[in-house]
mmCIF file of C-alpha atoms and ligand atoms in Angstrom:
data_model
loop_
_atom_site.group_PDB
_atom_site.id
_atom_site.type_symbol
_atom_site.label_atom_id
_atom_site.label_comp_id
_atom_site.label_asym_id
_atom_site.label_seq_id
_atom_site.Cartn_x
_atom_site.Cartn_y
_atom_site.Cartn_z
ATOM 1 C CA UNK A 835 -30.441 13.360 4.768
ATOM 2 C CA UNK A 836 -28.737 11.114 7.329
ATOM 3 C CA UNK A 837 -25.052 11.492 8.073
ATOM 4 C CA UNK A 838 -22.819 8.448 8.218
ATOM 5 C CA UNK A 839 -19.517 8.541 10.071
ATOM 6 C CA UNK A 840 -16.835 6.289 8.556
ATOM 7 C CA UNK A 841 -14.194 5.521 11.187
ATOM 8 C CA UNK A 842 -10.913 3.777 10.465
ATOM 9 C CA UNK A 843 -9.199 2.148 13.439
ATOM 10 C CA UNK A 844 -6.022 1.204 11.600
ATOM 11 C CA UNK A 845 -2.675 2.585 12.723
ATOM 12 C CA UNK A 846 -1.050 1.784 9.346
ATOM 13 C CA UNK A 847 0.077 4.735 7.194
ATOM 14 C CA UNK A 848 -0.700 2.764 4.006
ATOM 15 C CA UNK A 849 -3.717 0.992 5.352
ATOM 16 C CA UNK A 850 -5.648 -1.707 3.539
ATOM 17 C CA UNK A 851 -8.444 -1.301 6.075
ATOM 18 C CA UNK A 852 -8.639 2.360 5.089
ATOM 19 C CA UNK A 853 -8.969 1.347 1.421
ATOM 20 C CA UNK A 854 -11.811 -1.025 2.282
ATOM 21 C CA UNK A 855 -13.526 1.737 4.251
ATOM 22 C CA UNK A 856 -13.025 4.253 1.424
ATOM 23 C CA UNK A 857 -14.635 1.817 -1.023
ATOM 24 C CA UNK A 858 -17.677 1.514 1.209
ATOM 25 C CA UNK A 859 -17.808 5.269 1.821
ATOM 26 C CA UNK A 860 -17.746 5.929 -1.940
ATOM 27 C CA UNK A 861 -20.651 3.565 -2.421
ATOM 28 C CA UNK A 862 -22.683 5.226 0.341
ATOM 29 C CA UNK A 863 -21.941 8.694 -1.067
ATOM 30 C CA UNK A 864 -22.996 7.555 -4.511
ATOM 31 C CA UNK A 865 -26.295 6.442 -2.954
ATOM 32 C CA UNK A 866 -26.844 10.019 -1.777
ATOM 33 C CA UNK A 867 -25.614 9.898 1.817
ATOM 34 C CA UNK A 868 -23.420 12.456 3.521
ATOM 35 C CA UNK A 869 -20.339 10.575 4.745
ATOM 36 C CA UNK A 870 -17.963 12.091 7.284
ATOM 37 C CA UNK A 871 -14.637 10.299 7.685
ATOM 38 C CA UNK A 872 -12.327 9.906 10.649
ATOM 39 C CA UNK A 873 -8.992 8.085 10.797
ATOM 40 C CA UNK A 874 -8.289 7.540 14.490
ATOM 41 C CA UNK A 875 -4.553 7.481 13.705
ATOM 42 C CA UNK A 876 -4.800 11.196 12.803
ATOM 43 C CA UNK A 877 -5.903 12.151 16.314
ATOM 44 C CA UNK A 878 -3.198 13.475 18.656
ATOM 45 C CA UNK A 879 -1.684 10.375 20.284
ATOM 46 C CA UNK A 880 -1.186 11.745 23.781
ATOM 47 C CA UNK A 881 -4.722 13.108 23.985
ATOM 48 C CA UNK A 882 -6.121 9.862 22.568
ATOM 49 C CA UNK A 883 -4.218 7.600 24.967
ATOM 50 C CA UNK A 884 -4.922 9.913 27.886
ATOM 51 C CA UNK A 885 -8.644 10.042 26.961
ATOM 52 C CA UNK A 886 -8.381 13.830 27.012
ATOM 53 C CA UNK A 887 -11.882 14.669 25.826
ATOM 54 C CA UNK A 888 -11.151 18.355 26.463
ATOM 55 C CA UNK A 889 -8.567 18.383 23.664
ATOM 56 C CA UNK A 890 -10.120 20.205 20.683
ATOM 57 C CA UNK A 891 -9.323 17.424 18.178
ATOM 58 C CA UNK A 892 -10.778 14.725 20.437
ATOM 59 C CA UNK A 893 -13.808 16.862 21.302
ATOM 60 C CA UNK A 894 -14.385 17.472 17.592
ATOM 61 C CA UNK A 895 -14.198 13.729 16.786
ATOM 62 C CA UNK A 896 -16.597 12.893 19.632
ATOM 63 C CA UNK A 897 -19.032 15.611 18.520
ATOM 64 C CA UNK A 898 -18.948 14.467 14.890
ATOM 65 C CA UNK A 899 -19.685 10.915 15.953
ATOM 66 C CA UNK A 900 -22.530 12.123 18.190
ATOM 67 C CA UNK A 901 -24.018 14.033 15.238
ATOM 68 C CA UNK A 902 -23.996 11.017 12.922
ATOM 69 C CA UNK A 903 -27.066 8.844 12.350
ATOM 70 C CA UNK A 904 -24.975 5.808 11.516
ATOM 71 C CA UNK A 905 -21.395 4.602 11.786
ATOM 72 C CA UNK A 906 -19.189 2.387 9.645
ATOM 73 C CA UNK A 907 -16.318 1.123 11.805
ATOM 74 C CA UNK A 908 -13.356 -0.475 10.050
ATOM 75 C CA UNK A 909 -10.502 -2.219 11.797
ATOM 76 C CA UNK A 910 -7.633 -4.496 10.918
ATOM 77 C CA UNK A 911 -7.455 -7.788 12.798
ATOM 78 C CA UNK A 912 -4.353 -7.671 14.958
ATOM 79 C CA UNK A 913 -3.479 -10.543 17.282
ATOM 80 C CA UNK A 914 -6.872 -12.169 16.651
ATOM 81 C CA UNK A 915 -8.854 -9.083 17.685
ATOM 82 C CA UNK A 916 -9.816 -5.582 16.560
ATOM 83 C CA UNK A 917 -7.107 -2.932 16.819
ATOM 84 C CA UNK A 918 -6.011 -1.356 20.074
ATOM 85 C CA UNK A 919 -6.214 2.009 18.339
ATOM 86 C CA UNK A 920 -9.926 1.551 17.749
ATOM 87 C CA UNK A 921 -10.399 0.471 21.368
ATOM 88 C CA UNK A 922 -8.588 3.601 22.599
ATOM 89 C CA UNK A 923 -11.083 5.702 20.639
ATOM 90 C CA UNK A 924 -14.158 3.719 21.731
ATOM 91 C CA UNK A 925 -13.021 3.938 25.357
ATOM 92 C CA UNK A 926 -13.043 7.719 25.424
ATOM 93 C CA UNK A 927 -16.575 7.974 24.025
ATOM 94 C CA UNK A 928 -19.567 8.405 26.337
ATOM 95 C CA UNK A 929 -21.023 5.122 27.624
ATOM 96 C CA UNK A 930 -23.960 5.079 25.191
ATOM 97 C CA UNK A 931 -22.292 6.921 22.329
ATOM 98 C CA UNK A 932 -23.953 4.702 19.725
ATOM 99 C CA UNK A 933 -27.484 5.172 21.057
ATOM 100 C CA UNK A 934 -29.971 5.322 18.184
ATOM 101 C CA UNK A 935 -27.302 4.706 15.553
ATOM 102 C CA UNK A 936 -26.973 1.936 13.014
ATOM 103 C CA UNK A 937 -23.490 0.406 12.926
ATOM 104 C CA UNK A 938 -21.718 -1.517 10.181
ATOM 105 C CA UNK A 939 -18.486 -3.207 11.329
ATOM 106 C CA UNK A 940 -15.818 -4.002 8.725
ATOM 107 C CA UNK A 941 -12.550 -5.827 9.276
ATOM 108 C CA UNK A 942 -9.538 -6.693 7.176
ATOM 109 C CA UNK A 943 -7.335 -9.567 8.149
ATOM 110 C CA UNK A 944 -4.683 -11.894 6.868
ATOM 111 C CA UNK A 945 -6.129 -15.154 8.099
ATOM 112 C CA UNK A 946 -9.600 -16.601 7.459
ATOM 113 C CA UNK A 947 -9.131 -18.313 10.829
ATOM 114 C CA UNK A 948 -9.906 -14.923 12.360
ATOM 115 C CA UNK A 949 -13.036 -14.135 10.373
ATOM 116 C CA UNK A 950 -15.137 -14.234 13.539
ATOM 117 C CA UNK A 951 -12.837 -11.980 15.565
ATOM 118 C CA UNK A 952 -15.195 -9.086 14.945
ATOM 119 C CA UNK A 953 -18.347 -10.929 15.916
ATOM 120 C CA UNK A 954 -16.765 -12.390 19.060
ATOM 121 C CA UNK A 955 -14.635 -9.396 20.041
ATOM 122 C CA UNK A 956 -15.936 -6.109 18.650
ATOM 123 C CA UNK A 957 -19.676 -6.785 18.474
ATOM 124 C CA UNK A 958 -20.173 -7.103 22.276
ATOM 125 C CA UNK A 959 -18.227 -3.866 22.806
ATOM 126 C CA UNK A 960 -20.431 -2.060 20.291
ATOM 127 C CA UNK A 961 -23.583 -3.606 21.774
ATOM 128 C CA UNK A 962 -22.637 -2.191 25.187
ATOM 129 C CA UNK A 963 -22.850 1.294 23.648
ATOM 130 C CA UNK A 964 -26.567 0.776 22.860
ATOM 131 C CA UNK A 965 -26.728 1.120 19.074
ATOM 132 C CA UNK A 966 -30.137 0.859 17.419
ATOM 133 C CA UNK A 967 -28.718 -2.010 15.352
ATOM 134 C CA UNK A 968 -25.438 -3.608 14.337
ATOM 135 C CA UNK A 969 -25.624 -4.966 10.807
ATOM 136 C CA UNK A 970 -23.729 -7.990 9.521
ATOM 137 C CA UNK A 971 -19.961 -7.548 9.700
ATOM 138 C CA UNK A 972 -17.783 -8.084 6.640
ATOM 139 C CA UNK A 973 -14.309 -9.623 6.876
ATOM 140 C CA UNK A 974 -12.061 -8.662 3.960
ATOM 141 C CA UNK A 975 -9.039 -10.939 3.448
ATOM 142 C CA UNK A 976 -5.957 -8.825 2.781
ATOM 143 C CA UNK A 977 -4.007 -11.705 1.217
ATOM 144 C CA UNK A 978 -6.479 -11.918 -1.684
ATOM 145 C CA UNK A 979 -6.142 -8.228 -2.545
ATOM 146 C CA UNK A 980 -4.136 -7.537 -5.696
ATOM 147 C CA UNK A 981 -2.201 -4.367 -6.449
ATOM 148 C CA UNK A 982 -3.904 -2.118 -8.986
ATOM 149 C CA UNK A 983 -2.087 0.043 -11.578
ATOM 150 C CA UNK A 984 -1.793 2.890 -9.040
ATOM 151 C CA UNK A 985 -0.129 0.588 -6.507
ATOM 152 C CA UNK A 986 -3.202 0.438 -4.278
ATOM 153 C CA UNK A 987 -4.582 -2.927 -3.255
ATOM 154 C CA UNK A 988 -7.833 -3.827 -4.967
ATOM 155 C CA UNK A 989 -10.468 -5.828 -3.212
ATOM 156 C CA UNK A 990 -11.402 -9.124 -4.845
ATOM 157 C CA UNK A 991 -14.669 -8.771 -6.858
ATOM 158 C CA UNK A 992 -16.420 -11.418 -4.733
ATOM 159 C CA UNK A 993 -15.497 -9.547 -1.561
ATOM 160 C CA UNK A 994 -16.455 -6.268 -3.177
ATOM 161 C CA UNK A 995 -19.896 -7.765 -3.855
ATOM 162 C CA UNK A 996 -20.179 -8.792 -0.183
ATOM 163 C CA UNK A 997 -19.273 -5.246 0.856
ATOM 164 C CA UNK A 998 -21.905 -3.842 -1.500
ATOM 165 C CA UNK A 999 -24.561 -6.174 -0.062
ATOM 166 C CA UNK A 1000 -23.569 -5.173 3.472
ATOM 167 C CA UNK A 1001 -23.771 -1.480 2.550
ATOM 168 C CA UNK A 1002 -27.234 -2.028 1.047
ATOM 169 C CA UNK A 1003 -28.485 -3.788 4.197
ATOM 170 C CA UNK A 1004 -26.983 -1.003 6.308
ATOM 171 C CA UNK A 1005 -28.717 1.665 4.194
ATOM 172 C CA UNK A 1006 -32.083 -0.117 4.393
ATOM 173 C CA UNK A 1007 -31.868 -0.386 8.153
ATOM 174 C CA UNK A 1008 -30.823 3.239 8.421
ATOM 175 C CA UNK A 1009 -33.794 4.287 6.300
ATOM 176 C CA UNK A 1010 -36.104 2.237 8.515
ATOM 177 C CA UNK A 1011 -34.694 3.456 11.823
ATOM 178 C CA UNK A 1012 -33.364 6.998 11.421
ATOM 179 C CA UNK A 1013 -36.123 9.644 11.169
ATOM 180 C CA UNK A 1014 -33.907 11.893 9.006
ATOM 181 C CA UNK A 1015 -33.450 9.052 6.561
ATOM 182 C CA UNK A 1016 -37.131 9.003 5.709
ATOM 183 C CA UNK A 1017 -36.723 12.096 3.537
ATOM 184 C CA UNK A 1018 -35.421 11.575 0.001
ATOM 185 C CA UNK A 1019 -31.608 11.787 0.095
ATOM 186 C CA UNK A 1020 -29.972 14.541 -1.958
ATOM 187 C CA UNK A 1021 -27.544 13.058 -4.491
ATOM 188 C CA UNK A 1022 -23.916 14.137 -4.116
ATOM 189 C CA UNK A 1023 -20.937 13.608 -6.373
ATOM 190 C CA UNK A 1024 -19.072 10.386 -5.446
HETATM 191 C C1 LIG B 1565 0.772 -6.584 14.196
HETATM 192 C C2 LIG B 1565 -0.129 -7.341 13.249
HETATM 193 C C3 LIG B 1565 -0.858 -8.398 13.731
HETATM 194 C C4 LIG B 1565 -1.698 -9.101 12.870
HETATM 195 N N1 LIG B 1565 -2.441 -10.127 13.385
HETATM 196 C C5 LIG B 1565 -3.340 -10.752 12.592
HETATM 197 C C6 LIG B 1565 -4.175 -11.770 13.135
HETATM 198 O O1 LIG B 1565 -4.088 -12.154 14.287
HETATM 199 N N2 LIG B 1565 -5.086 -12.327 12.310
HETATM 200 C C7 LIG B 1565 -5.243 -11.944 10.998
HETATM 201 O O2 LIG B 1565 -6.121 -12.465 10.315
HETATM 202 N N3 LIG B 1565 -4.432 -10.993 10.457
HETATM 203 C C8 LIG B 1565 -3.489 -10.386 11.219
HETATM 204 N N4 LIG B 1565 -2.686 -9.410 10.689
HETATM 205 C C9 LIG B 1565 -2.849 -9.045 9.267
HETATM 206 C C10 LIG B 1565 -3.708 -7.796 9.133
HETATM 207 O O3 LIG B 1565 -4.940 -7.920 9.792
HETATM 208 C C11 LIG B 1565 -4.021 -7.487 7.673
HETATM 209 O O4 LIG B 1565 -2.837 -7.428 6.899
HETATM 210 C C12 LIG B 1565 -4.794 -6.182 7.568
HETATM 211 O O5 LIG B 1565 -5.334 -6.053 6.270
HETATM 212 C C13 LIG B 1565 -3.897 -4.987 7.870
HETATM 213 O O6 LIG B 1565 -4.657 -3.815 7.734
HETATM 214 P P1 LIG B 1565 -3.961 -2.393 7.737
HETATM 215 O O7 LIG B 1565 -3.227 -2.252 6.428
HETATM 216 O O8 LIG B 1565 -5.056 -1.415 7.869
HETATM 217 O O9 LIG B 1565 -3.012 -2.390 8.917
HETATM 218 C C14 LIG B 1565 -1.812 -8.723 11.513
HETATM 219 C C15 LIG B 1565 -1.017 -7.675 11.029
HETATM 220 C C16 LIG B 1565 -0.198 -6.989 11.882
HETATM 221 C C17 LIG B 1565 0.637 -5.843 11.336
#
């Protein structure tokens, strides 16, 4: 069974990006995948900014990413680009840390004018880390998200459908490319 690492690059304590990522992670778990999650904001700030790969928390995050067959990377759009927090994490990884992995980039943003920020900004960075494939990115507009009864923002059904399609494409590519994915996945509780 392949392992998918779900990485949130949002610094926000009540992050919409994190909610979008959690939605996708739930879907992938329901499809039988093992999903490991990492919020970069939970890593020790000094070690992260100092790229201290000897720090146990950083070493653990790097090792978990290395062990994953695929990665879902979620970031808010800040100042027309992906977050600096995500970049700090990517910068401390080995040069080809995504080698052999399938990557699904997700972004949340306030302005449709910045829909392509991920394709123009993040995609070349990811490509430099030699992934097996980067599947189609999904931009989730935060201004269309309504608050649910529990106070959390709910993704618009049309966007939710786009996320589901992206997750399906990601899964298919993972099954085609990752040797471990060729075995029948064990179903886990969502
Ligand atoms: C400092 C800052 C800068 C932002 N810049 C942009 C931007 O340039 N383009 C955009 O579409 N949204 C921008 N936004 C809106 C966020 O991308 C959007 O609200 C996102 O869903 C926030 O995700 P988060 O809750 O994980 O932080 C910005 C928000 C903040 C706080």
